[in-house]
Short mmCIF file of C-alpha atoms in Angstrom, two decimals:
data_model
loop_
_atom_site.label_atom_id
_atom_site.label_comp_id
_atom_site.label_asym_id
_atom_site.label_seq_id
_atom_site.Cartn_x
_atom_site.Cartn_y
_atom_site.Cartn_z
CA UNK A 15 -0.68 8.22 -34.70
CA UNK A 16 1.63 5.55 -32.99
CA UNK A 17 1.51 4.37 -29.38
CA UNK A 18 4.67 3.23 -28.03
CA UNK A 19 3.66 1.56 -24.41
CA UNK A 20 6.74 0.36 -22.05
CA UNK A 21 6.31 -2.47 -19.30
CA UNK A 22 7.22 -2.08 -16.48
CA UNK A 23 6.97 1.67 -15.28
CA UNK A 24 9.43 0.96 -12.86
CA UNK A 25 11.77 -1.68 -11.33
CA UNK A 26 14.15 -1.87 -8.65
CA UNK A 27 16.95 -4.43 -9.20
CA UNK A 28 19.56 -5.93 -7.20
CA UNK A 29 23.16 -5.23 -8.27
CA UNK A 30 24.19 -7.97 -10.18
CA UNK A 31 20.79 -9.05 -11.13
CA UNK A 32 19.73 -9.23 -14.84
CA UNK A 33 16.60 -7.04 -16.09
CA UNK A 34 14.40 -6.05 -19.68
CA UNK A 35 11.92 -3.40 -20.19
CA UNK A 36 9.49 -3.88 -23.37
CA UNK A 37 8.28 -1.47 -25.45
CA UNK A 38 5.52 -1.96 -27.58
CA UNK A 39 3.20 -0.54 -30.52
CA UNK A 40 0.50 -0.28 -31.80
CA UNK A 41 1.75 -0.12 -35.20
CA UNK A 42 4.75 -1.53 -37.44
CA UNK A 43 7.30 -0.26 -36.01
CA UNK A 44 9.77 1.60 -39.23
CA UNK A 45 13.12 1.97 -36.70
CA UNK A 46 13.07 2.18 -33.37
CA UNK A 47 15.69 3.87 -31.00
CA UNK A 48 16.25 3.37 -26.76
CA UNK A 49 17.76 6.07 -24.88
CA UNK A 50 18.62 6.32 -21.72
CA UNK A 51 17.93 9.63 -19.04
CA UNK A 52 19.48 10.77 -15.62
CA UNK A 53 17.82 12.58 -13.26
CA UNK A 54 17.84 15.71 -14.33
CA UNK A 55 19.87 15.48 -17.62
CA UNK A 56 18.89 14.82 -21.36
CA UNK A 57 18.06 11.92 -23.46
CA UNK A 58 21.46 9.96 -24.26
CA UNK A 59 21.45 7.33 -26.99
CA UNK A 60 21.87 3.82 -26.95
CA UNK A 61 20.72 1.97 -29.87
CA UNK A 62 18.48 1.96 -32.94
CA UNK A 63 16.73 -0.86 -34.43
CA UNK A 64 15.55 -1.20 -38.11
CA UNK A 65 14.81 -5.18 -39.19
CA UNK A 66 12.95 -7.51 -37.85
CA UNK A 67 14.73 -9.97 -35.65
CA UNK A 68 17.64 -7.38 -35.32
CA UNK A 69 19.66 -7.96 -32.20
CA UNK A 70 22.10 -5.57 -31.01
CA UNK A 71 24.73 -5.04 -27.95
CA UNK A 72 26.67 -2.63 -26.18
CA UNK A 73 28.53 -3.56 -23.07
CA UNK A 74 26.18 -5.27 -21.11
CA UNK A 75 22.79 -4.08 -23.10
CA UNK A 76 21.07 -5.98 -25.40
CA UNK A 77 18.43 -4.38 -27.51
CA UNK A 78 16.02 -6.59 -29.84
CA UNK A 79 13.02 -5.84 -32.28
CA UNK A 80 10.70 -8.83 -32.81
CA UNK A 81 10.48 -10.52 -36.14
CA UNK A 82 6.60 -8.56 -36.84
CA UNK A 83 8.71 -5.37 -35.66
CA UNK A 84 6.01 -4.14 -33.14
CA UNK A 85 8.01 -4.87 -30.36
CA UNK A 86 11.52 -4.25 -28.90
CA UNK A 87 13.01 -5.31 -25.39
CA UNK A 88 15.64 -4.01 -23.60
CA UNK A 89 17.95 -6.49 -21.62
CA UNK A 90 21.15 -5.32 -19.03
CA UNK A 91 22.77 -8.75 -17.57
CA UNK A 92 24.56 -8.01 -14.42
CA UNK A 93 22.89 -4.94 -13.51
CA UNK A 94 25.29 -1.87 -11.84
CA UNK A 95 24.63 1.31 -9.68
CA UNK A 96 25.99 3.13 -13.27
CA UNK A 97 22.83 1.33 -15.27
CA UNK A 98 20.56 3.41 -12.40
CA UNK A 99 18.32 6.15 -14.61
CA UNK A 100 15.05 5.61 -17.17
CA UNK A 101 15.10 4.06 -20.55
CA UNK A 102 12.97 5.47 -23.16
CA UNK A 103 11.68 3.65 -26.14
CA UNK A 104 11.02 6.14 -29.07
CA UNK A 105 10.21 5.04 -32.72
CA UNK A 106 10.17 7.08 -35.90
CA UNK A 107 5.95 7.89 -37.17
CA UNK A 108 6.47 5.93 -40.38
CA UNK A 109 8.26 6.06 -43.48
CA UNK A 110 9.69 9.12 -45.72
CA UNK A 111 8.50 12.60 -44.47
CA UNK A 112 6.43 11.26 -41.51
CA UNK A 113 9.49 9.14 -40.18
CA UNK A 114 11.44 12.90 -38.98
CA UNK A 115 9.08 12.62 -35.99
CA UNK A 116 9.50 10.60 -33.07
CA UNK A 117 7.08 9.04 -30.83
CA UNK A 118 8.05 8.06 -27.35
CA UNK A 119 6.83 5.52 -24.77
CA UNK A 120 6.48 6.66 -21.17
CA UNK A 121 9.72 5.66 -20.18
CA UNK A 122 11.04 3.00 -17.54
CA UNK A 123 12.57 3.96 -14.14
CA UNK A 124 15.57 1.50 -12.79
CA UNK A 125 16.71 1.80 -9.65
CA UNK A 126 19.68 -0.71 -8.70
CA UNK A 127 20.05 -1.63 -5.25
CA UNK A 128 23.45 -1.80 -4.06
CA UNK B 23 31.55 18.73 -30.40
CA UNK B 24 28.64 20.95 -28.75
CA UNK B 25 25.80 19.38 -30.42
CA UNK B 26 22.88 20.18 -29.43
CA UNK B 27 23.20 23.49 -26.84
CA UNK B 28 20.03 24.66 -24.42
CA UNK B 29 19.87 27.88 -22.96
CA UNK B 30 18.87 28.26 -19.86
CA UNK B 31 19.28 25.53 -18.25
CA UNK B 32 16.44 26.72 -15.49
CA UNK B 33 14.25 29.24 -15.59
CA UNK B 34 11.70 30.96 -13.24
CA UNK B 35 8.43 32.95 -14.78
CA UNK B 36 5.48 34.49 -13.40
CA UNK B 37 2.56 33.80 -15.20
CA UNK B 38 1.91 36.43 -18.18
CA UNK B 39 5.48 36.95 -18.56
CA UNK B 40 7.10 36.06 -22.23
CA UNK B 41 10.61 34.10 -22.59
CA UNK B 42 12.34 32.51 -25.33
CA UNK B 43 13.87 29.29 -24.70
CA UNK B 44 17.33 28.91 -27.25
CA UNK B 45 18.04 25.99 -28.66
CA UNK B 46 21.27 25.35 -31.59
CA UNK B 47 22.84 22.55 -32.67
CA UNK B 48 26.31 22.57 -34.74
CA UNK B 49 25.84 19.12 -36.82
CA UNK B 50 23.98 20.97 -40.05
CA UNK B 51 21.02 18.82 -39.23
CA UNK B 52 18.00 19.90 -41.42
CA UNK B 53 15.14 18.46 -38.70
CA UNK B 54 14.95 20.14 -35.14
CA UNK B 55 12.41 19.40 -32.49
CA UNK B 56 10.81 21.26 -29.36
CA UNK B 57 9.31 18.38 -26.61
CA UNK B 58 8.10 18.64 -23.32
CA UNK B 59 8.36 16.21 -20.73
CA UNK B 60 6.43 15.99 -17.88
CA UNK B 61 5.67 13.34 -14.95
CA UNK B 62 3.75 10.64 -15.96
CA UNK B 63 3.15 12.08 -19.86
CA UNK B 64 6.29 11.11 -21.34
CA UNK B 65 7.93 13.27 -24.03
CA UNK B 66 5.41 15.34 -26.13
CA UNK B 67 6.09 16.92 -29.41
CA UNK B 68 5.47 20.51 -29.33
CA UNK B 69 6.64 22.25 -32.94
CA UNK B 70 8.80 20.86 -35.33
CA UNK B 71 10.90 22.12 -38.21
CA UNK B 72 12.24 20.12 -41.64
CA UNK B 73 14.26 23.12 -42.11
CA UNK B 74 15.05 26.97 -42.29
CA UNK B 75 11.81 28.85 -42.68
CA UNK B 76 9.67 25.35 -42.41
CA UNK B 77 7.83 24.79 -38.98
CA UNK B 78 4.85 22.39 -37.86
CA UNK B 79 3.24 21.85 -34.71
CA UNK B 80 3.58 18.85 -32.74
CA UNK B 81 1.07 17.09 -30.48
CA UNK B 82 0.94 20.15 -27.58
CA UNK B 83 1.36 23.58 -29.38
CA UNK B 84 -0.86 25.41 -27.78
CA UNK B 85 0.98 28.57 -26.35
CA UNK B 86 4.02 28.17 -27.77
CA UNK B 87 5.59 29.56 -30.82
CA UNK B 88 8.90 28.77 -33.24
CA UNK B 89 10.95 29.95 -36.01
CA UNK B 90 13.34 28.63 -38.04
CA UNK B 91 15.77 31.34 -39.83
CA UNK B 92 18.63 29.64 -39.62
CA UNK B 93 19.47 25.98 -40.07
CA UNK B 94 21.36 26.09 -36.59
CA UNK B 95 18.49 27.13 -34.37
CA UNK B 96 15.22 26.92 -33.37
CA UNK B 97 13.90 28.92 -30.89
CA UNK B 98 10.49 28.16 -28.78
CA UNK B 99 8.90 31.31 -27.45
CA UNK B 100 6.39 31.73 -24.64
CA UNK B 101 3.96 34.69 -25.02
CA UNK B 102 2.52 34.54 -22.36
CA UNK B 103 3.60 31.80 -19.26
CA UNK B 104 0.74 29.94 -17.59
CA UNK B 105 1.28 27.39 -14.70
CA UNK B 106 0.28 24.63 -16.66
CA UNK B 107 3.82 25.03 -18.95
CA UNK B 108 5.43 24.23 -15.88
CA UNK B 109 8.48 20.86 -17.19
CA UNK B 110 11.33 20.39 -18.94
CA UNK B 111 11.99 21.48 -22.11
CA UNK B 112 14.20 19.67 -24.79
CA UNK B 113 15.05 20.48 -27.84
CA UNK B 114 16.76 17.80 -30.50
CA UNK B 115 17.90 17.15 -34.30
CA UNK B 116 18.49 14.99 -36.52
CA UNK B 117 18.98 14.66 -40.48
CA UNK B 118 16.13 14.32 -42.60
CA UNK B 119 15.93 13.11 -46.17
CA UNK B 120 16.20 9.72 -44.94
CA UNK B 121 14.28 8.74 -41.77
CA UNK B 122 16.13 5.96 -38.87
CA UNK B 123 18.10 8.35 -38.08
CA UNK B 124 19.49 8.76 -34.66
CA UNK B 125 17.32 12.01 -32.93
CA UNK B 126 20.11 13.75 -30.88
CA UNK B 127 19.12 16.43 -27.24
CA UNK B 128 20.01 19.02 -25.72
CA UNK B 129 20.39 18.79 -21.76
CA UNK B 130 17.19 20.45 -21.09
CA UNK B 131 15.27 23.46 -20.04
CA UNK B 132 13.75 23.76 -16.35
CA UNK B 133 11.02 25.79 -16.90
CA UNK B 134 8.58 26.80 -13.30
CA UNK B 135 5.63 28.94 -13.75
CA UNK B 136 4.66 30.53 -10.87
#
């Protein structure tokens, strides 16, 4: 089965500050979503990636997926107290039936210092 | 829009005691999802269902069971509670046929075994 991993495990940023998490696995990777989690609440979603080299952006998060499509990063320029919470990297188990499930990686705590 | 609704939102069990975590989602979504999340282990798949009257297990099904009558929900029953099903339960959907498809949660289940 697929092994997402997600570097770091944690990070505490200064407001304002820039920061990316990486996710990566262990296999190709067929389309590959990032959520975000508050303490406490469930899994929101940000973005899904599907082609290699695909780039996308929302506010002030960029997600990418590497051209060989076994890794994705996760960039927020100019962090804020509101980015605060854990990302989650989660990818689908491969293609037709065995893409319905989802894999997740461990998950990546930010804390943003004020 | 509900989406996808969790009920309870905590819950308190000696161990032996049964409960039924509820779980329904109002987007006619043909895939639904049981995981557990738990410090340090990330989110683990416990059943699974492709639709009404299909189920699979997941990665951790051990002492948990599902059903699927309905497209809408998707219970997860525990026969018996032990401490070690002490987390946070979430359930999710998406729509199947075609897989990169956004997975969408519930807010969780606080589940304490005592």
């Amino acid at each position: 089965s697929q092994e997402l991993e997600q570097s770091p495990q944690s990070l505490i940023v200064q407001e304002g500050k820039n920061l990316t998490i990486n996710c990566t696995s262990s296999k190709t990777l067929y389309g590959l979503y990032w959520y975000k989690q508050k303490y406490g609440e469930g899994l929101i979603f940000l973005m899904m990636l599907q082609k290699g080299g695909e780039e996308k952006s929302h506010e002030k998060i960029t997600a990418k997926l590497d051209e060989k499509k076994q890794q994705s990063s996760l960039h927020i320029t100019a962090s804020q107290p509101s980015h605060a919470g854990t990302y989650l990297c989660g990818a689908d188990e491969g293609k037709g039936a065995a893409g319905n499930k989802l894999t997740f990686g461990g998950g990546t705590r930010v804390l943003v210092k004020p | 829009n509900a989406g996808v609704t969790q009920t309870p939102k905590f819950q308190v069990l000696k161990t032996g005691q049964s409960m039924t975590l509820q779980c329904a989602q109002d987007m006619n979504h043909e895939y639904m999802s049981w995981y557990r999340q738990d410090p340090g282990m990330g989110l683990r798949l416990i059943h699974y269902s492709v639709g009404a009257g299909i189920t699979d297990q997941g990665e951790v099904p051990n002492g948990y069971n599902v059903s699927r009558s309905t497209t809408e929900d998707f219970p997860l029953r525990l026969l018996s509670a032990a401490p070690s099903q002490t987390s946070v339960y979430f359930c999710a959907s998406r729509r199947t046929r075609v897989a990169k498809n956004i997975q969408y949660f519930g807010a969780g289940t606080r589940l304490s075994v005592l």
